[in-house]
Amino acid sequence: MRAYLLALAVFLSGCLPVAVLRSPEPVSGRSLAFGLSALGGEGGAFLIPYAAYAQGDGQTEYNLSVQLGLRGGVKQALAPGLSLDLGLTLPPFLGGDGVPLAVDAGLLVGLGGFYLSPRVHWLGFTSQELNVSGFLYQGTLGYAGEGFLGEVGVLFNPRAGGSGAALFSLSAAVRL
């Protein structure tokens, strides 16, 4: 079971943006962020580096992030403290069954210095060994301070069932 959970964590972190690490407001100008995510479940924990670049005008932001997989996205302000965030992730490995990509859509809701990000991911490929395909769901609670982002999150795979259904993360980044 421990090997299964480790394989699932590596697979999902390579395919999906585990860390959100974006404030609810689109950037005005340019921004860089560098950090780490600790992923864990019953099978143990491991660290994955994170890097992101964003450019925007305060209403619309275009961003690129790397956390094993490469994600390109756009964030659009809907109201003060509320944004829609969309992205496309290419995993670091190409091959296997299906189209090797994942699409995500989420909201970023500001709560003072904190933010909440409910998100859904659609996987365009399958892994029979790990029982992963279709939709996965993510919930993130974070803090956006001056030059610092920190968050906790859970990624839920409804098809896995039992103890392998959730992947927990703790992420932090320095924003320049």
PDB file of C-alpha atoms in Angstrom:
ATOM      1  CA  MET A   1       0.000   0.000   0.000  1.00  0.00           C
ATOM      2  CA  ARG A   2       2.867   2.361   0.796  1.00  0.00           C
ATOM      3  CA  ALA A   3       4.406   1.875  -2.676  1.00  0.00           C
ATOM      4  CA  TYR A   4       0.997   2.466  -4.286  1.00  0.00           C
ATOM      5  CA  LEU A   5       0.528   5.769  -2.437  1.00  0.00           C
ATOM      6  CA  LEU A   6       4.034   6.946  -3.308  1.00  0.00           C
ATOM      7  CA  ALA A   7       3.474   6.070  -6.973  1.00  0.00           C
ATOM      8  CA  LEU A   8       0.116   7.876  -6.936  1.00  0.00           C
ATOM      9  CA  ALA A   9       1.679  10.979  -5.340  1.00  0.00           C
ATOM     10  CA  VAL A  10       4.511  11.105  -7.904  1.00  0.00           C
ATOM     11  CA  PHE A  11       2.106  10.473 -10.784  1.00  0.00           C
ATOM     12  CA  LEU A  12      -0.371  13.158  -9.720  1.00  0.00           C
ATOM     13  CA  SER A  13       2.278  15.746  -8.873  1.00  0.00           C
ATOM     14  CA  GLY A  14       3.819  15.218 -12.289  1.00  0.00           C
ATOM     15  CA  CYS A  15       0.496  15.711 -14.034  1.00  0.00           C
ATOM     16  CA  LEU A  16      -1.229  18.355 -11.960  1.00  0.00           C
ATOM     17  CA  PRO A  17      -0.288  21.649 -10.352  1.00  0.00           C
ATOM     18  CA  VAL A  18      -0.311  20.468  -6.730  1.00  0.00           C
ATOM     19  CA  ALA A  19       0.547  23.941  -5.411  1.00  0.00           C
ATOM     20  CA  VAL A  20      -1.672  26.876  -6.350  1.00  0.00           C
ATOM     21  CA  LEU A  21       0.549  29.556  -4.734  1.00  0.00           C
ATOM     22  CA  ARG A  22      -1.248  32.451  -6.443  1.00  0.00           C
ATOM     23  CA  SER A  23      -3.006  35.325  -4.693  1.00  0.00           C
ATOM     24  CA  PRO A  24      -6.615  36.148  -5.672  1.00  0.00           C
ATOM     25  CA  GLU A  25      -5.660  39.399  -7.391  1.00  0.00           C
ATOM     26  CA  PRO A  26      -3.989  39.227 -10.822  1.00  0.00           C
ATOM     27  CA  VAL A  27      -0.504  40.740 -10.761  1.00  0.00           C
ATOM     28  CA  SER A  28       0.145  44.188 -12.135  1.00  0.00           C
ATOM     29  CA  GLY A  29       3.511  43.971 -13.846  1.00  0.00           C
ATOM     30  CA  ARG A  30       5.710  40.896 -13.408  1.00  0.00           C
ATOM     31  CA  SER A  31       6.221  38.418 -10.601  1.00  0.00           C
ATOM     32  CA  LEU A  32       8.515  35.468  -9.888  1.00  0.00           C
ATOM     33  CA  ALA A  33       8.012  32.848  -7.189  1.00  0.00           C
ATOM     34  CA  PHE A  34      10.241  30.006  -6.003  1.00  0.00           C
ATOM     35  CA  GLY A  35       9.249  27.415  -3.438  1.00  0.00           C
ATOM     36  CA  LEU A  36       8.668  23.832  -2.336  1.00  0.00           C
ATOM     37  CA  SER A  37       5.724  21.524  -1.803  1.00  0.00           C
ATOM     38  CA  ALA A  38       5.682  18.665   0.671  1.00  0.00           C
ATOM     39  CA  LEU A  39       3.301  15.939  -0.481  1.00  0.00           C
ATOM     40  CA  GLY A  40       2.114  13.206   1.766  1.00  0.00           C
ATOM     41  CA  GLY A  41      -0.419  10.599   2.595  1.00  0.00           C
ATOM     42  CA  GLU A  42      -0.285   7.321   4.423  1.00  0.00           C
ATOM     43  CA  GLY A  43       2.711   6.277   2.310  1.00  0.00           C
ATOM     44  CA  GLY A  44       5.056   9.021   3.538  1.00  0.00           C
ATOM     45  CA  ALA A  45       6.079  12.439   2.266  1.00  0.00           C
ATOM     46  CA  PHE A  46       8.475  13.971  -0.246  1.00  0.00           C
ATOM     47  CA  LEU A  47       9.456  17.460  -1.497  1.00  0.00           C
ATOM     48  CA  ILE A  48       8.890  18.890  -4.985  1.00  0.00           C
ATOM     49  CA  PRO A  49      10.357  22.245  -6.120  1.00  0.00           C
ATOM     50  CA  TYR A  50       8.085  24.952  -7.515  1.00  0.00           C
ATOM     51  CA  ALA A  51       8.817  27.945  -9.783  1.00  0.00           C
ATOM     52  CA  ALA A  52       6.386  30.424 -11.343  1.00  0.00           C
ATOM     53  CA  TYR A  53       6.378  33.513 -13.556  1.00  0.00           C
ATOM     54  CA  ALA A  54       3.371  35.799 -13.953  1.00  0.00           C
ATOM     55  CA  GLN A  55       2.700  38.939 -15.966  1.00  0.00           C
ATOM     56  CA  GLY A  56      -0.457  41.012 -15.956  1.00  0.00           C
ATOM     57  CA  ASP A  57      -2.230  44.342 -15.853  1.00  0.00           C
ATOM     58  CA  GLY A  58      -4.106  43.923 -12.562  1.00  0.00           C
ATOM     59  CA  GLN A  59      -7.225  42.564 -14.311  1.00  0.00           C
ATOM     60  CA  THR A  60      -5.810  39.706 -16.413  1.00  0.00           C
ATOM     61  CA  GLU A  61      -2.724  37.672 -15.590  1.00  0.00           C
ATOM     62  CA  TYR A  62      -0.830  35.158 -17.716  1.00  0.00           C
ATOM     63  CA  ASN A  63       1.272  32.707 -15.756  1.00  0.00           C
ATOM     64  CA  LEU A  64       3.670  29.840 -16.265  1.00  0.00           C
ATOM     65  CA  SER A  65       4.659  27.452 -13.483  1.00  0.00           C
ATOM     66  CA  VAL A  66       6.755  24.323 -13.142  1.00  0.00           C
ATOM     67  CA  GLN A  67       6.230  21.645 -10.530  1.00  0.00           C
ATOM     68  CA  LEU A  68       7.408  18.495 -12.303  1.00  0.00           C
ATOM     69  CA  GLY A  69       4.830  19.286 -15.004  1.00  0.00           C
ATOM     70  CA  LEU A  70       4.730  22.566 -16.974  1.00  0.00           C
ATOM     71  CA  ARG A  71       1.536  24.637 -16.498  1.00  0.00           C
ATOM     72  CA  GLY A  72       0.436  27.637 -18.519  1.00  0.00           C
ATOM     73  CA  GLY A  73      -2.531  29.596 -17.258  1.00  0.00           C
ATOM     74  CA  VAL A  74      -4.609  32.713 -17.204  1.00  0.00           C
ATOM     75  CA  LYS A  75      -6.235  34.395 -14.212  1.00  0.00           C
ATOM     76  CA  GLN A  76      -9.093  36.869 -14.677  1.00  0.00           C
ATOM     77  CA  ALA A  77     -10.396  39.175 -11.948  1.00  0.00           C
ATOM     78  CA  LEU A  78     -14.161  38.817 -11.504  1.00  0.00           C
ATOM     79  CA  ALA A  79     -14.570  41.146  -8.509  1.00  0.00           C
ATOM     80  CA  PRO A  80     -12.230  42.537  -5.833  1.00  0.00           C
ATOM     81  CA  GLY A  81     -10.680  39.497  -4.119  1.00  0.00           C
ATOM     82  CA  LEU A  82     -12.245  37.004  -6.556  1.00  0.00           C
ATOM     83  CA  SER A  83     -10.619  35.555  -9.671  1.00  0.00           C
ATOM     84  CA  LEU A  84     -11.145  32.727 -12.116  1.00  0.00           C
ATOM     85  CA  ASP A  85      -7.966  30.721 -12.740  1.00  0.00           C
ATOM     86  CA  LEU A  86      -7.620  28.371 -15.747  1.00  0.00           C
ATOM     87  CA  GLY A  87      -4.640  26.282 -16.784  1.00  0.00           C
ATOM     88  CA  LEU A  88      -3.221  23.564 -19.011  1.00  0.00           C
ATOM     89  CA  THR A  89      -0.511  21.232 -17.692  1.00  0.00           C
ATOM     90  CA  LEU A  90       1.852  19.067 -19.716  1.00  0.00           C
ATOM     91  CA  PRO A  91       3.402  16.297 -17.615  1.00  0.00           C
ATOM     92  CA  PRO A  92       7.173  15.735 -17.691  1.00  0.00           C
ATOM     93  CA  PHE A  93       6.648  12.368 -19.365  1.00  0.00           C
ATOM     94  CA  LEU A  94       4.965  11.933 -22.723  1.00  0.00           C
ATOM     95  CA  GLY A  95       3.565   8.586 -23.726  1.00  0.00           C
ATOM     96  CA  GLY A  96       1.144   6.018 -22.462  1.00  0.00           C
ATOM     97  CA  ASP A  97      -2.548   5.952 -23.223  1.00  0.00           C
ATOM     98  CA  GLY A  98      -4.504   9.049 -24.174  1.00  0.00           C
ATOM     99  CA  VAL A  99      -3.525  12.667 -24.574  1.00  0.00           C
ATOM    100  CA  PRO A 100      -0.774  13.665 -22.099  1.00  0.00           C
ATOM    101  CA  LEU A 101      -2.319  16.800 -20.610  1.00  0.00           C
ATOM    102  CA  ALA A 102      -4.474  18.056 -17.760  1.00  0.00           C
ATOM    103  CA  VAL A 103      -6.814  21.051 -17.664  1.00  0.00           C
ATOM    104  CA  ASP A 104      -7.720  22.829 -14.429  1.00  0.00           C
ATOM    105  CA  ALA A 105     -10.274  25.463 -13.495  1.00  0.00           C
ATOM    106  CA  GLY A 106     -10.607  27.097 -10.115  1.00  0.00           C
ATOM    107  CA  LEU A 107     -11.653  30.114  -8.185  1.00  0.00           C
ATOM    108  CA  LEU A 108      -9.339  32.178  -6.002  1.00  0.00           C
ATOM    109  CA  VAL A 109     -11.326  33.771  -3.197  1.00  0.00           C
ATOM    110  CA  GLY A 110      -9.639  36.360  -0.984  1.00  0.00           C
ATOM    111  CA  LEU A 111     -10.375  36.277   2.746  1.00  0.00           C
ATOM    112  CA  GLY A 112      -8.248  39.145   4.068  1.00  0.00           C
ATOM    113  CA  GLY A 113      -4.645  37.958   3.780  1.00  0.00           C
ATOM    114  CA  PHE A 114      -5.881  34.391   3.302  1.00  0.00           C
ATOM    115  CA  TYR A 115      -7.264  32.780   0.164  1.00  0.00           C
ATOM    116  CA  LEU A 116      -9.376  29.756  -0.660  1.00  0.00           C
ATOM    117  CA  SER A 117      -9.127  27.926  -3.961  1.00  0.00           C
ATOM    118  CA  PRO A 118     -11.616  25.205  -4.894  1.00  0.00           C
ATOM    119  CA  ARG A 119     -10.493  23.622  -8.151  1.00  0.00           C
ATOM    120  CA  VAL A 120     -11.333  20.806 -10.572  1.00  0.00           C
ATOM    121  CA  HIS A 121      -8.816  19.009 -12.804  1.00  0.00           C
ATOM    122  CA  TRP A 122      -9.615  17.016 -15.929  1.00  0.00           C
ATOM    123  CA  LEU A 123      -7.036  14.442 -16.930  1.00  0.00           C
ATOM    124  CA  GLY A 124      -6.768  13.767 -20.656  1.00  0.00           C
ATOM    125  CA  PHE A 125      -4.988  10.464 -20.099  1.00  0.00           C
ATOM    126  CA  THR A 126      -5.413   7.405 -17.911  1.00  0.00           C
ATOM    127  CA  SER A 127      -3.317   5.191 -15.724  1.00  0.00           C
ATOM    128  CA  GLN A 128      -4.866   1.775 -15.220  1.00  0.00           C
ATOM    129  CA  GLU A 129      -2.209   0.870 -12.631  1.00  0.00           C
ATOM    130  CA  LEU A 130      -3.068   3.855 -10.434  1.00  0.00           C
ATOM    131  CA  ASN A 131      -6.794   3.957 -11.260  1.00  0.00           C
ATOM    132  CA  VAL A 132      -6.573   7.633 -12.295  1.00  0.00           C
ATOM    133  CA  SER A 133      -8.578   9.255 -15.097  1.00  0.00           C
ATOM    134  CA  GLY A 134     -11.293  11.815 -15.613  1.00  0.00           C
ATOM    135  CA  PHE A 135     -11.900  14.409 -12.901  1.00  0.00           C
ATOM    136  CA  LEU A 136      -9.952  15.122  -9.720  1.00  0.00           C
ATOM    137  CA  TYR A 137     -10.847  17.772  -7.145  1.00  0.00           C
ATOM    138  CA  GLN A 138      -8.653  20.067  -5.094  1.00  0.00           C
ATOM    139  CA  GLY A 139      -9.179  22.377  -2.162  1.00  0.00           C
ATOM    140  CA  THR A 140      -6.522  24.829  -0.994  1.00  0.00           C
ATOM    141  CA  LEU A 141      -6.331  27.285   1.890  1.00  0.00           C
ATOM    142  CA  GLY A 142      -3.438  29.712   1.699  1.00  0.00           C
ATOM    143  CA  TYR A 143      -1.885  32.889   3.035  1.00  0.00           C
ATOM    144  CA  ALA A 144      -0.504  35.618   0.767  1.00  0.00           C
ATOM    145  CA  GLY A 145       1.832  37.883   2.692  1.00  0.00           C
ATOM    146  CA  GLU A 146       4.283  40.504   1.480  1.00  0.00           C
ATOM    147  CA  GLY A 147       6.728  38.463  -0.587  1.00  0.00           C
ATOM    148  CA  PHE A 148       5.552  35.124   0.847  1.00  0.00           C
ATOM    149  CA  LEU A 149       2.896  32.540  -0.039  1.00  0.00           C
ATOM    150  CA  GLY A 150       2.022  29.511   2.061  1.00  0.00           C
ATOM    151  CA  GLU A 151      -0.782  26.996   1.736  1.00  0.00           C
ATOM    152  CA  VAL A 152      -2.223  23.619   2.664  1.00  0.00           C
ATOM    153  CA  GLY A 153      -4.219  21.581   0.198  1.00  0.00           C
ATOM    154  CA  VAL A 154      -5.855  18.287  -0.551  1.00  0.00           C
ATOM    155  CA  LEU A 155      -6.214  16.633  -3.947  1.00  0.00           C
ATOM    156  CA  PHE A 156      -9.043  14.118  -4.077  1.00  0.00           C
ATOM    157  CA  ASN A 157      -9.324  11.230  -6.528  1.00  0.00           C
ATOM    158  CA  PRO A 158     -12.921   9.928  -6.272  1.00  0.00           C
ATOM    159  CA  ARG A 159     -12.102   6.780  -8.274  1.00  0.00           C
ATOM    160  CA  ALA A 160      -9.322   5.598  -5.967  1.00  0.00           C
ATOM    161  CA  GLY A 161     -11.631   4.962  -3.022  1.00  0.00           C
ATOM    162  CA  GLY A 162     -10.491   4.007   0.457  1.00  0.00           C
ATOM    163  CA  SER A 163      -7.236   5.306   1.867  1.00  0.00           C
ATOM    164  CA  GLY A 164      -5.666   6.174  -1.503  1.00  0.00           C
ATOM    165  CA  ALA A 165      -8.255   8.826  -2.343  1.00  0.00           C
ATOM    166  CA  ALA A 166      -6.488  11.924  -0.961  1.00  0.00           C
ATOM    167  CA  LEU A 167      -3.084  13.512  -1.443  1.00  0.00           C
ATOM    168  CA  PHE A 168      -2.228  16.245   1.084  1.00  0.00           C
ATOM    169  CA  SER A 169       0.206  19.080   0.404  1.00  0.00           C
ATOM    170  CA  LEU A 170       1.964  21.831   2.300  1.00  0.00           C
ATOM    171  CA  SER A 171       3.521  24.458   0.038  1.00  0.00           C
ATOM    172  CA  ALA A 172       5.433  27.698   0.490  1.00  0.00           C
ATOM    173  CA  ALA A 173       7.090  30.141  -1.896  1.00  0.00           C
ATOM    174  CA  VAL A 174       8.987  33.392  -1.879  1.00  0.00           C
ATOM    175  CA  ARG A 175       7.520  35.903  -4.315  1.00  0.00           C
ATOM    176  CA  LEU A 176       9.846  38.395  -5.975  1.00  0.00           C
TER     177      LEU A 176
END
